[in-house]
mmCIF file with all atom_site columns, N, CA and C in Angstrom:
data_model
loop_
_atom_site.group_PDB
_atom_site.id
_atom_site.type_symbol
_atom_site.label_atom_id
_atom_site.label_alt_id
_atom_site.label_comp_id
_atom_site.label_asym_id
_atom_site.label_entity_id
_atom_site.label_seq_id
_atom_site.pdbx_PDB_ins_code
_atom_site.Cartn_x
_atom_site.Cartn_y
_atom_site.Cartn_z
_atom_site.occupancy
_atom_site.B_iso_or_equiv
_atom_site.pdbx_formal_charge
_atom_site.auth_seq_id
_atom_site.auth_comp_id
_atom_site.auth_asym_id
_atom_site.auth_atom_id
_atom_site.pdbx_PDB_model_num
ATOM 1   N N  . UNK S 1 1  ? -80.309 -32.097 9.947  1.00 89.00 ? 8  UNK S N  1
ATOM 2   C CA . UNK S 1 1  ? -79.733 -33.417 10.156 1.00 89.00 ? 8  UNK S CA 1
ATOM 3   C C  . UNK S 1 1  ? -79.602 -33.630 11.656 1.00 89.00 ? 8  UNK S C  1
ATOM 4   N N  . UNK S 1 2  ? -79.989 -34.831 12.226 1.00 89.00 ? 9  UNK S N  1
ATOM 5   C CA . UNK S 1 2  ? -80.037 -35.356 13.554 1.00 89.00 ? 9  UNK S CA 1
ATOM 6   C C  . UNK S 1 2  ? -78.729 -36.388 14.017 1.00 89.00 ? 9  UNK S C  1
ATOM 7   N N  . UNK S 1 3  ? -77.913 -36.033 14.338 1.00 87.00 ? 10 UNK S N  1
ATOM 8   C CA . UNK S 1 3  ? -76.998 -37.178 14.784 1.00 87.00 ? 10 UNK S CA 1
ATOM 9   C C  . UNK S 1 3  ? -76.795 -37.523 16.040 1.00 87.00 ? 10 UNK S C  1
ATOM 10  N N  . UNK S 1 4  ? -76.316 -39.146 15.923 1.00 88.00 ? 11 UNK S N  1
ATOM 11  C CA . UNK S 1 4  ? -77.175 -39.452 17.770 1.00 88.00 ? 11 UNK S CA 1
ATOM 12  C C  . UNK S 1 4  ? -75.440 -40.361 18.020 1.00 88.00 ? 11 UNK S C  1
ATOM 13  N N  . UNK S 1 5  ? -74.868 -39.604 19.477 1.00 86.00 ? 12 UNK S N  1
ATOM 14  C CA . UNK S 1 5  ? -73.717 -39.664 19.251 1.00 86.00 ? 12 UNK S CA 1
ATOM 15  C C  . UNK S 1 5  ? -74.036 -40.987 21.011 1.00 86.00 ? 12 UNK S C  1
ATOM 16  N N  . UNK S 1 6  ? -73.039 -41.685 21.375 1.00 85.00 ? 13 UNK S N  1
ATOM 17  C CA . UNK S 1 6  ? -72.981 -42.163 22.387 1.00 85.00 ? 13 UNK S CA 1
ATOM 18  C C  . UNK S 1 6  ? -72.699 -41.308 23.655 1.00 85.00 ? 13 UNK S C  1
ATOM 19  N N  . UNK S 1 7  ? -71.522 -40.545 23.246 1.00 84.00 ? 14 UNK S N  1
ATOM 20  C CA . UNK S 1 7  ? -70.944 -39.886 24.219 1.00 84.00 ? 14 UNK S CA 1
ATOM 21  C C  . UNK S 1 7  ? -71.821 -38.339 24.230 1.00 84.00 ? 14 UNK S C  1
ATOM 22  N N  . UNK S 1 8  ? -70.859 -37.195 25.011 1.00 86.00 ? 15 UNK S N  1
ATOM 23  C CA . UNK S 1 8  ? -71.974 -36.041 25.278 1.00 86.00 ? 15 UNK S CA 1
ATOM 24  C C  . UNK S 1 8  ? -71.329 -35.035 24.196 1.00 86.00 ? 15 UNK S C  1
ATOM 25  N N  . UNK S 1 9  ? -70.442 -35.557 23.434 1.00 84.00 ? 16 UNK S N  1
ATOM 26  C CA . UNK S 1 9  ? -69.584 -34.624 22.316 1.00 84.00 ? 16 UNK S CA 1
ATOM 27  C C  . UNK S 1 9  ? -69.183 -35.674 21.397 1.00 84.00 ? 16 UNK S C  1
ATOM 28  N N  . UNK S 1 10 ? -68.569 -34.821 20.285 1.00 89.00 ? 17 UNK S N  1
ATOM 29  C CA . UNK S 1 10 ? -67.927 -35.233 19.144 1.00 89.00 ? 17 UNK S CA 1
ATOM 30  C C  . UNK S 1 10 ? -67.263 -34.247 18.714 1.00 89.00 ? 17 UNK S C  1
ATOM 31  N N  . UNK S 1 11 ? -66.294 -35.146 17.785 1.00 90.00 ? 18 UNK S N  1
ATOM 32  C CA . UNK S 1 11 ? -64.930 -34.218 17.079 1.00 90.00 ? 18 UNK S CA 1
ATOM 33  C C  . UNK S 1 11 ? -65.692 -33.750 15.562 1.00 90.00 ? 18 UNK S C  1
ATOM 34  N N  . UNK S 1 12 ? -65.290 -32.702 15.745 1.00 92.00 ? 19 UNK S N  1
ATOM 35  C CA . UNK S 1 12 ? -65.621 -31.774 14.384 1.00 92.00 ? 19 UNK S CA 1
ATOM 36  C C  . UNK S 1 12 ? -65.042 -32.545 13.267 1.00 92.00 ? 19 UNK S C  1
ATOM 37  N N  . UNK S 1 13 ? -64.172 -33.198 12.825 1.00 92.00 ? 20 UNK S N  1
ATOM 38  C CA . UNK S 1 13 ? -64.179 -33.895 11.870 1.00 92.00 ? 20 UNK S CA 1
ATOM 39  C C  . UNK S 1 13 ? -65.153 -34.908 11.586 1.00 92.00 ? 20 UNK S C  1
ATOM 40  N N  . UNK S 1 14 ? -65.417 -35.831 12.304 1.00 90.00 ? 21 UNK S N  1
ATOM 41  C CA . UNK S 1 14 ? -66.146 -37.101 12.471 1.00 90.00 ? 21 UNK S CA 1
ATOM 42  C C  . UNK S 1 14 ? -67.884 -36.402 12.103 1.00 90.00 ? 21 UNK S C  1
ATOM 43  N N  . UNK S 1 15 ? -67.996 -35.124 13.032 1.00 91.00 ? 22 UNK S N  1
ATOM 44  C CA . UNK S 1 15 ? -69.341 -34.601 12.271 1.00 91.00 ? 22 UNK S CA 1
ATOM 45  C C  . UNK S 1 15 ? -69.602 -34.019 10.696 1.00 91.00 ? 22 UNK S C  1
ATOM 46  N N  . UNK S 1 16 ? -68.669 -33.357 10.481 1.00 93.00 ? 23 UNK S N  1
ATOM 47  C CA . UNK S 1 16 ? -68.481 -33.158 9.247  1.00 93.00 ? 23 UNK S CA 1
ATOM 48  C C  . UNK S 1 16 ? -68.243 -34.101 8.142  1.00 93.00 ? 23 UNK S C  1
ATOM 49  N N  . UNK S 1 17 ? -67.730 -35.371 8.615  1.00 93.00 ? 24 UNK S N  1
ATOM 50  C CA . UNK S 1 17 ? -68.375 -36.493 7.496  1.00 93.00 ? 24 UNK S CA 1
ATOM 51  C C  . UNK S 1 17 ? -68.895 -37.331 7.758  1.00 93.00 ? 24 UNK S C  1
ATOM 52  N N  . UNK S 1 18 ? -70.023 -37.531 8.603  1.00 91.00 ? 25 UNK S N  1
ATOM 53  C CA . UNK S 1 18 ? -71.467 -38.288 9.059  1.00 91.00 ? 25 UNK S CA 1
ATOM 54  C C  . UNK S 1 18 ? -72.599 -37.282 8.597  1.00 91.00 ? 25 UNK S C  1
ATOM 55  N N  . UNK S 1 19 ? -72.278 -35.804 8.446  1.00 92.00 ? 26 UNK S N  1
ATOM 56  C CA . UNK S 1 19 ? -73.565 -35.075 7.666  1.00 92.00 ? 26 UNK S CA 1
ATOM 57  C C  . UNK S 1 19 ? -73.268 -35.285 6.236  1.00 92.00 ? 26 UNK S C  1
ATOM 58  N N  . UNK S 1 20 ? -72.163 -35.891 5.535  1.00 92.00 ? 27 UNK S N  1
ATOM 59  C CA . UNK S 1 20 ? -71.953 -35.725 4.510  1.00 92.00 ? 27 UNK S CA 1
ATOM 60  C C  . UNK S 1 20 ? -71.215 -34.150 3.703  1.00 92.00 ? 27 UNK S C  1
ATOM 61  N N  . UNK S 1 21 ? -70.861 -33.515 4.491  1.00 93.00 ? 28 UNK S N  1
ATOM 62  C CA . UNK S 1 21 ? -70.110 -31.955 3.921  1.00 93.00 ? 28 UNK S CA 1
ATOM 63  C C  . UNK S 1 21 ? -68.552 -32.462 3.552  1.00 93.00 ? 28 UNK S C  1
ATOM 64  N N  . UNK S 1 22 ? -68.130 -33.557 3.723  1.00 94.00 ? 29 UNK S N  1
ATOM 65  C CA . UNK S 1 22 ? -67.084 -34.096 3.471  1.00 94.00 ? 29 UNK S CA 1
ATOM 66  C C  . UNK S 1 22 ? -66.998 -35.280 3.470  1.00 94.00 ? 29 UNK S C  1
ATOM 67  N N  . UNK S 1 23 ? -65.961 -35.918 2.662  1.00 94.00 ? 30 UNK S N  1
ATOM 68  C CA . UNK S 1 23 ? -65.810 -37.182 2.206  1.00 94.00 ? 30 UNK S CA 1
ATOM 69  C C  . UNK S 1 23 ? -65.209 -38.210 3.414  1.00 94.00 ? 30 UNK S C  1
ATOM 70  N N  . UNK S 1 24 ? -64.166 -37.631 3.786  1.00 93.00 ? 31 UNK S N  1
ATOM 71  C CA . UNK S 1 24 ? -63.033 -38.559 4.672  1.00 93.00 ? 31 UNK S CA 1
ATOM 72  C C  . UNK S 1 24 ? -63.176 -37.367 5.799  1.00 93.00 ? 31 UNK S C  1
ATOM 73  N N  . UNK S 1 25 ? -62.133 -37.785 7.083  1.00 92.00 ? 32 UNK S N  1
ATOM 74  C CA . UNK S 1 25 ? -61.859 -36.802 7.913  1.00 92.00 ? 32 UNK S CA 1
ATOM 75  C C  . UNK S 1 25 ? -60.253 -36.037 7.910  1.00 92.00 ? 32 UNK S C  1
ATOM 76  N N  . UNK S 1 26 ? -60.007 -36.882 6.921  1.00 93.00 ? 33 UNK S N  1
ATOM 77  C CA . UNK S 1 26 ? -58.862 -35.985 6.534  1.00 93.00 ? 33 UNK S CA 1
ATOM 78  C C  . UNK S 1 26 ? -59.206 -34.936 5.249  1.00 93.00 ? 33 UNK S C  1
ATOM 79  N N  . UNK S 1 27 ? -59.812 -34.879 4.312  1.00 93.00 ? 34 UNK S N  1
ATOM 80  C CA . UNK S 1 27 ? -60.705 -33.760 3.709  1.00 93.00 ? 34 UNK S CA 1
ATOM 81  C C  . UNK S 1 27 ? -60.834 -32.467 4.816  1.00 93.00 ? 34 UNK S C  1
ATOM 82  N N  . UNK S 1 28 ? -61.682 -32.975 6.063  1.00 93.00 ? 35 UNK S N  1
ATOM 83  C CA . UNK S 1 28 ? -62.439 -32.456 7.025  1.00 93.00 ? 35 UNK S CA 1
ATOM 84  C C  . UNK S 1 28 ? -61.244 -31.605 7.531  1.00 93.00 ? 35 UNK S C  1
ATOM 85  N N  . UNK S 1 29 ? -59.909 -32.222 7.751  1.00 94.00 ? 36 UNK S N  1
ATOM 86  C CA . UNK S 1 29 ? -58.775 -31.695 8.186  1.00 94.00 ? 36 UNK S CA 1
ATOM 87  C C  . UNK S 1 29 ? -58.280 -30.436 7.241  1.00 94.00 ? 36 UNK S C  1
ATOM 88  N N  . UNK S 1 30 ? -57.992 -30.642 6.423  1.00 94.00 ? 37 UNK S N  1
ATOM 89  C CA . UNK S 1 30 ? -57.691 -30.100 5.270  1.00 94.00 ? 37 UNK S CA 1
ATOM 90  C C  . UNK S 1 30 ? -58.134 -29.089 5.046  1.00 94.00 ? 37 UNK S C  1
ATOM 91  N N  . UNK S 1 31 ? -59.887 -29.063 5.063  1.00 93.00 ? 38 UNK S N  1
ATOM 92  C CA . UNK S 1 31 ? -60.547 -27.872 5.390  1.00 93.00 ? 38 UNK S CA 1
ATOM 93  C C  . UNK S 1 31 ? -60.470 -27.023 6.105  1.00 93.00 ? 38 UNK S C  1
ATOM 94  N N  . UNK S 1 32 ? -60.662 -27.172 7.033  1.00 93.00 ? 39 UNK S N  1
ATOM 95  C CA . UNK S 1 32 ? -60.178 -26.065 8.204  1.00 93.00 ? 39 UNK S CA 1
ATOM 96  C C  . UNK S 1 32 ? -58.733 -25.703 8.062  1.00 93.00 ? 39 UNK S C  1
ATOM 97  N N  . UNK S 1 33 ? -57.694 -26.389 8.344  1.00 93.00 ? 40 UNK S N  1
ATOM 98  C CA . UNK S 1 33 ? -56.758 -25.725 7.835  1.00 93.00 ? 40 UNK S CA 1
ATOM 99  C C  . UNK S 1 33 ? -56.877 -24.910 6.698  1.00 93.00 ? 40 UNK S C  1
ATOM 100 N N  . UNK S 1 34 ? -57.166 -24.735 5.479  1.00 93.00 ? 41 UNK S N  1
ATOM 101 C CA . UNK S 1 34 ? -57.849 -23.681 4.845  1.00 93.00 ? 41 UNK S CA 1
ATOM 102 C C  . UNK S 1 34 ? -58.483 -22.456 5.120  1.00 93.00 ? 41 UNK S C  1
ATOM 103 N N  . UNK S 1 35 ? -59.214 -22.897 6.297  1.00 93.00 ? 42 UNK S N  1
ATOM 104 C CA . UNK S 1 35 ? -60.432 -21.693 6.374  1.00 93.00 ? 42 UNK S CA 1
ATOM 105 C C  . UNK S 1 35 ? -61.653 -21.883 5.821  1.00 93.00 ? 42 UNK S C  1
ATOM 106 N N  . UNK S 1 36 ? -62.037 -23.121 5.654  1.00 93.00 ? 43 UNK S N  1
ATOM 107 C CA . UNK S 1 36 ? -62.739 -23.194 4.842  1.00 93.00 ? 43 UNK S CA 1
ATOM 108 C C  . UNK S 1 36 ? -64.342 -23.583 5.498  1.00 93.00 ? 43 UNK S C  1
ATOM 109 N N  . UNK S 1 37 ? -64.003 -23.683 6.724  1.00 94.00 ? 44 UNK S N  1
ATOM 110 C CA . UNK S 1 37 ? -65.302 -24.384 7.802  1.00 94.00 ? 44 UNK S CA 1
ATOM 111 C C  . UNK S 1 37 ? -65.986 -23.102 8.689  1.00 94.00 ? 44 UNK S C  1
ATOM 112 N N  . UNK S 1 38 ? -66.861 -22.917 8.741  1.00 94.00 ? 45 UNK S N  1
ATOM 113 C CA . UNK S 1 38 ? -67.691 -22.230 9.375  1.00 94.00 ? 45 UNK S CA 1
ATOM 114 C C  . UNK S 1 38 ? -68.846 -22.876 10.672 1.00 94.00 ? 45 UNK S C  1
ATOM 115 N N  . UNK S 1 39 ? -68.651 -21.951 11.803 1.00 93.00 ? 46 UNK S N  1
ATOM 116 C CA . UNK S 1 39 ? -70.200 -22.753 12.444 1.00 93.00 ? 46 UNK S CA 1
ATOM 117 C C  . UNK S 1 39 ? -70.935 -21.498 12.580 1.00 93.00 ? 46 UNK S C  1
ATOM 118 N N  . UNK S 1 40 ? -71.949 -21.464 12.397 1.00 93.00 ? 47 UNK S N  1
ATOM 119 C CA . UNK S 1 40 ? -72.943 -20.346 12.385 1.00 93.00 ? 47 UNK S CA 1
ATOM 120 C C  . UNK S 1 40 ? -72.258 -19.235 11.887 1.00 93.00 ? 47 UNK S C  1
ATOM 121 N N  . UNK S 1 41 ? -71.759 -19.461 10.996 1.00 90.00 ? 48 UNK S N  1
ATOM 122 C CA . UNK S 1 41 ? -71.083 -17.807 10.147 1.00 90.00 ? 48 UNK S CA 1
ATOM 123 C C  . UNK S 1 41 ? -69.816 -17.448 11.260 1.00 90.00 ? 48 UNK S C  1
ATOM 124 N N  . UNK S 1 42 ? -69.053 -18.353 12.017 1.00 93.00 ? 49 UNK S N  1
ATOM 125 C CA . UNK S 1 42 ? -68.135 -17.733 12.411 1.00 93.00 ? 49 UNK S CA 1
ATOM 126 C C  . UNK S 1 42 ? -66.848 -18.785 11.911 1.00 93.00 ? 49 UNK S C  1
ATOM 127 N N  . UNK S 1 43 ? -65.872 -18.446 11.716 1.00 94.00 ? 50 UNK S N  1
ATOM 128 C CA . UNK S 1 43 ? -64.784 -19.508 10.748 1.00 94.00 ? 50 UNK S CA 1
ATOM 129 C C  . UNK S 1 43 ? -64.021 -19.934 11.824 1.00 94.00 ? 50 UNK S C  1
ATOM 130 N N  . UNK S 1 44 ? -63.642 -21.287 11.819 1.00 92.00 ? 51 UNK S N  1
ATOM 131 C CA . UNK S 1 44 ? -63.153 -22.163 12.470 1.00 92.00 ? 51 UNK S CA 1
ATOM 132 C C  . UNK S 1 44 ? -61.878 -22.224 12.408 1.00 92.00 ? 51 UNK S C  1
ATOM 133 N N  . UNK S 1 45 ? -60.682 -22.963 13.242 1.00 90.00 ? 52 UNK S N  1
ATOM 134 C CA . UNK S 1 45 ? -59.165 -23.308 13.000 1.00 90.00 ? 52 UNK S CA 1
ATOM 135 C C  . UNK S 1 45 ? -58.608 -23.927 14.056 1.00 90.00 ? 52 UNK S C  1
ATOM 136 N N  . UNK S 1 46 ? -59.411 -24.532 14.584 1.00 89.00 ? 53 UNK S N  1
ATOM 137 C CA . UNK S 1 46 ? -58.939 -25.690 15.952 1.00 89.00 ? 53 UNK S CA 1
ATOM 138 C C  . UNK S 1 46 ? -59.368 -26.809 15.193 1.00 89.00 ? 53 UNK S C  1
ATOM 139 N N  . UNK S 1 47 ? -58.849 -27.311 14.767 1.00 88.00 ? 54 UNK S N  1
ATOM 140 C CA . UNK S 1 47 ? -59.220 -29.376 14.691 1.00 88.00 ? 54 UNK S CA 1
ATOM 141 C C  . UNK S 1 47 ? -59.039 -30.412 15.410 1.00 88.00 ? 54 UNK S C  1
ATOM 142 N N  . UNK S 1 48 ? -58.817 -29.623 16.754 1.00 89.00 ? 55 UNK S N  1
ATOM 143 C CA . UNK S 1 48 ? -59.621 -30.791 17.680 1.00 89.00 ? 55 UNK S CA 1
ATOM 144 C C  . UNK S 1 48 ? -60.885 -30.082 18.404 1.00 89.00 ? 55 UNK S C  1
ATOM 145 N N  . UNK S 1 49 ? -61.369 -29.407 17.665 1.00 88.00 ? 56 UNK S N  1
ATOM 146 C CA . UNK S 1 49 ? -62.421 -28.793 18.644 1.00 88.00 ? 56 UNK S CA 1
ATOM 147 C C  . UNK S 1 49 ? -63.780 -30.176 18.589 1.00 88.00 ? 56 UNK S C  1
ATOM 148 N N  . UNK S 1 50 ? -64.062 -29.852 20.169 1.00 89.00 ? 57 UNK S N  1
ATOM 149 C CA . UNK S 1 50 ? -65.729 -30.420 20.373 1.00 89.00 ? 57 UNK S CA 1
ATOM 150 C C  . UNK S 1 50 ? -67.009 -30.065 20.322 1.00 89.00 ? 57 UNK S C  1
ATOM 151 N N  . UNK S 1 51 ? -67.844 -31.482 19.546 1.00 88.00 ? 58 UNK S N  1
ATOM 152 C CA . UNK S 1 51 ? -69.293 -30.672 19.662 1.00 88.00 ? 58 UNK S CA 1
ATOM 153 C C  . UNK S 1 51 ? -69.942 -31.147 20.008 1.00 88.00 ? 58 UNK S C  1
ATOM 154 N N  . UNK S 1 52 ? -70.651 -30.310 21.038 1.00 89.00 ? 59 UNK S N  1
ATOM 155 C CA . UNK S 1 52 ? -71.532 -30.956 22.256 1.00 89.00 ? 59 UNK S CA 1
ATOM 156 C C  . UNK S 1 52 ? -73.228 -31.412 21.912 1.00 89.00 ? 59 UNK S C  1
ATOM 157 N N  . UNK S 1 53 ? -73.309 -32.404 22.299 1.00 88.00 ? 60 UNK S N  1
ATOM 158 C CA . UNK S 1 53 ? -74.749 -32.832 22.645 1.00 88.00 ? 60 UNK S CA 1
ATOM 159 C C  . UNK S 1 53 ? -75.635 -32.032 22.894 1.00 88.00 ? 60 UNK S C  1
ATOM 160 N N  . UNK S 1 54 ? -77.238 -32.058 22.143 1.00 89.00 ? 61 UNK S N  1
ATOM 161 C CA . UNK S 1 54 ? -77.853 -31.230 22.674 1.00 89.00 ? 61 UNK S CA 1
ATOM 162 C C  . UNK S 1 54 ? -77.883 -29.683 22.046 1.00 89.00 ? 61 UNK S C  1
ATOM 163 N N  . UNK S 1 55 ? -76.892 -29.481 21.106 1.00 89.00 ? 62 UNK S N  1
ATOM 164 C CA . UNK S 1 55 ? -76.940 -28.131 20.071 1.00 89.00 ? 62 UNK S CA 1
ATOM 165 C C  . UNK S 1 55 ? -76.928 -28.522 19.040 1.00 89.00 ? 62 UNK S C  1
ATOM 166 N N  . UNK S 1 56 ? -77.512 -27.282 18.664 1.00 92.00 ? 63 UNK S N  1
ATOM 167 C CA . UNK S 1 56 ? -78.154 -27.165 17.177 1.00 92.00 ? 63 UNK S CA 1
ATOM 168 C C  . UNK S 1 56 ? -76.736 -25.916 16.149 1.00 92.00 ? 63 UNK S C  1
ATOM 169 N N  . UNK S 1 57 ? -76.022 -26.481 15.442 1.00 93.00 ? 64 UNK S N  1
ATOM 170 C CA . UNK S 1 57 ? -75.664 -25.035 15.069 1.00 93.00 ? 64 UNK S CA 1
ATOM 171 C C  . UNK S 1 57 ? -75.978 -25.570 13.284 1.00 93.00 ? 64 UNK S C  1
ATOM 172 N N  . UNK S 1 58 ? -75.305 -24.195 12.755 1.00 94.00 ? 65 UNK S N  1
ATOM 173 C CA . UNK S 1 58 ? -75.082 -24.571 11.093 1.00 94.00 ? 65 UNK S CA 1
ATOM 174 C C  . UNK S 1 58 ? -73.660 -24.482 10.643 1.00 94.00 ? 65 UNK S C  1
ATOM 175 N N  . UNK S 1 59 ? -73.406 -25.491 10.253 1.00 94.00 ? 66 UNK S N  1
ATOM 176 C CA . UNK S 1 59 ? -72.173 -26.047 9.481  1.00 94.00 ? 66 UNK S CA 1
ATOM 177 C C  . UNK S 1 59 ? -71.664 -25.915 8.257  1.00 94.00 ? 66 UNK S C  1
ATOM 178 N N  . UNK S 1 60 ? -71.066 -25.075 7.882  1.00 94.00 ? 67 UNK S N  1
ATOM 179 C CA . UNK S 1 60 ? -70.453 -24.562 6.277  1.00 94.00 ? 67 UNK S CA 1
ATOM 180 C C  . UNK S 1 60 ? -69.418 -24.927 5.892  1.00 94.00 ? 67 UNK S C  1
ATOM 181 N N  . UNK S 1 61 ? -68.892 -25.512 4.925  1.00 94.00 ? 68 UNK S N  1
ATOM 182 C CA . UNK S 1 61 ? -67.969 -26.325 4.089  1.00 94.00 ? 68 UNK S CA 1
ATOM 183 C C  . UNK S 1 61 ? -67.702 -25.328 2.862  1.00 94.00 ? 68 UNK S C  1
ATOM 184 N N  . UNK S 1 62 ? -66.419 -24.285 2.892  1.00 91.00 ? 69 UNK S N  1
ATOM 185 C CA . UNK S 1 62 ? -66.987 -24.185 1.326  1.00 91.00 ? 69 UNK S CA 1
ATOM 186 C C  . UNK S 1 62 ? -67.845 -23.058 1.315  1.00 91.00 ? 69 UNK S C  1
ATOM 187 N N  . UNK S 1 63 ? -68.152 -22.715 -0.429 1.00 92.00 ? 70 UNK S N  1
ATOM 188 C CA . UNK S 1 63 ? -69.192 -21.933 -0.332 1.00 92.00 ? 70 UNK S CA 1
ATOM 189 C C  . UNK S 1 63 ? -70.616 -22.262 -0.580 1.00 92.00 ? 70 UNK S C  1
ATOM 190 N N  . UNK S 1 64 ? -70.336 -23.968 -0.806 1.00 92.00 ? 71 UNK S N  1
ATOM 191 C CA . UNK S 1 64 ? -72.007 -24.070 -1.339 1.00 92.00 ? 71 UNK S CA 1
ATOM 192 C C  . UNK S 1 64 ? -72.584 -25.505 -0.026 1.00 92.00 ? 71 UNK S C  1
ATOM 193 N N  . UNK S 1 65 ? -71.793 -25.512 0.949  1.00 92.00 ? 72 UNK S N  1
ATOM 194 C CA . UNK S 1 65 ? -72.467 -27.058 1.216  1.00 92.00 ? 72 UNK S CA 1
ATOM 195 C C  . UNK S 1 65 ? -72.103 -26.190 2.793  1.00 92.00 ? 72 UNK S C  1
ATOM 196 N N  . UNK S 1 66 ? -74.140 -26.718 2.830  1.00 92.00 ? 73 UNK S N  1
ATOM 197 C CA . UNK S 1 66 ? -74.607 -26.692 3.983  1.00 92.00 ? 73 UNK S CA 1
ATOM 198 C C  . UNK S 1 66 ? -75.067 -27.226 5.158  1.00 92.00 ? 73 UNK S C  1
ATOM 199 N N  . UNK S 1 67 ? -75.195 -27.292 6.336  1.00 93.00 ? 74 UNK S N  1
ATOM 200 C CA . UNK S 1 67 ? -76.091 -28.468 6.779  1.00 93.00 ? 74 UNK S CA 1
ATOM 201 C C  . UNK S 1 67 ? -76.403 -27.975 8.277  1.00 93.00 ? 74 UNK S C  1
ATOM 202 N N  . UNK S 1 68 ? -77.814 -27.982 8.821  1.00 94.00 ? 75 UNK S N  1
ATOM 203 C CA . UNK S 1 68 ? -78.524 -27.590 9.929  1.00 94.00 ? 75 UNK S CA 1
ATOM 204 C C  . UNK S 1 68 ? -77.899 -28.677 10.619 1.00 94.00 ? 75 UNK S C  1
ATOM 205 N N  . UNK S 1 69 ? -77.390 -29.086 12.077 1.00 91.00 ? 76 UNK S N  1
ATOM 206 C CA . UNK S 1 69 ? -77.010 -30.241 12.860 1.00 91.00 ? 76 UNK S CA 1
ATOM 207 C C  . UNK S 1 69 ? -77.597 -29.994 14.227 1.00 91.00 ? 76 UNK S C  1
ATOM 208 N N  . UNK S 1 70 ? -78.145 -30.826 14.403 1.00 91.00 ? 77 UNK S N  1
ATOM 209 C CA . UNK S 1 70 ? -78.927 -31.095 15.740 1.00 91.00 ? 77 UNK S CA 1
ATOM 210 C C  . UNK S 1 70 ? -78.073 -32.131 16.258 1.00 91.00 ? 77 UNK S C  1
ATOM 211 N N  . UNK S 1 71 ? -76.709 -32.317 17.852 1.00 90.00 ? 78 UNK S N  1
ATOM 212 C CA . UNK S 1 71 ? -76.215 -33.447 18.187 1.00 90.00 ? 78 UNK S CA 1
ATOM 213 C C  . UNK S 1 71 ? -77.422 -34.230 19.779 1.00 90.00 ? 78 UNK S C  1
ATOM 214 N N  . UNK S 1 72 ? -77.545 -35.492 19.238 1.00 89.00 ? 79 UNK S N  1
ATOM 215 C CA . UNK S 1 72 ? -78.365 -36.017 20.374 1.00 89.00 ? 79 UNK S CA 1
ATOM 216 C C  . UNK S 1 72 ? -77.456 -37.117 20.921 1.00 89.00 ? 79 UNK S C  1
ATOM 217 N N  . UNK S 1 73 ? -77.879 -37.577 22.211 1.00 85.00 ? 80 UNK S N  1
ATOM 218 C CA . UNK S 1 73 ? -76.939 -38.222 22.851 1.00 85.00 ? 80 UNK S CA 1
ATOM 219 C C  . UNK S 1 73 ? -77.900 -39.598 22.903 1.00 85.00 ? 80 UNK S C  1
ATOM 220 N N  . UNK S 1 74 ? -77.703 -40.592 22.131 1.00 75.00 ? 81 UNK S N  1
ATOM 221 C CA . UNK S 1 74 ? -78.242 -41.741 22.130 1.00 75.00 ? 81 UNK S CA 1
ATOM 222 C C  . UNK S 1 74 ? -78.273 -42.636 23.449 1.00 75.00 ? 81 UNK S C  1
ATOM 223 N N  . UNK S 1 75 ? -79.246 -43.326 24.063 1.00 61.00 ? 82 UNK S N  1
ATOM 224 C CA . UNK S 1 75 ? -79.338 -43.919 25.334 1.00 61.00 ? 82 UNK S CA 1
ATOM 225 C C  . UNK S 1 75 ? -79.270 -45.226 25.294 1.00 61.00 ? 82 UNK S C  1
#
């Protein structure tokens, strides 16, 4: 999945439901508080963390929902 952001980052919630791994961004919240978010196999627990333009990681929700993310910075 390709998402083309204005700025040179985005909030980990807002990505997590523009790939579709979550419904709302309070879901998105919810999750992580859980434990339930992964980026490249390492587990998450900041919800305000940023994600920068220009990387590629993989995004885990859960145990079954996946998603490759490429962030691009739209011109």
């Amino acid at each position: 999945i390709t998402l083309a952001v204005s700025e040179d980052s985005m909030g980990i919630a807002s990505l997590l439901r523009d790939t579709g791994l979550v419904q709302s961004n309070g879901e998105a919240m919810r999750m992580i508080k859980q434990n339930a978010v992964k980026i490249d196999g390492e587990r998450i627990s900041d919800r305000s963390r940023q994600c920068k333009a220009g990387e590629t990681h993989i995004y885990q929700v859960g145990k079954r929902r996946f998603a490759r993310v490429t962030i691009e910075t739209s011109a």
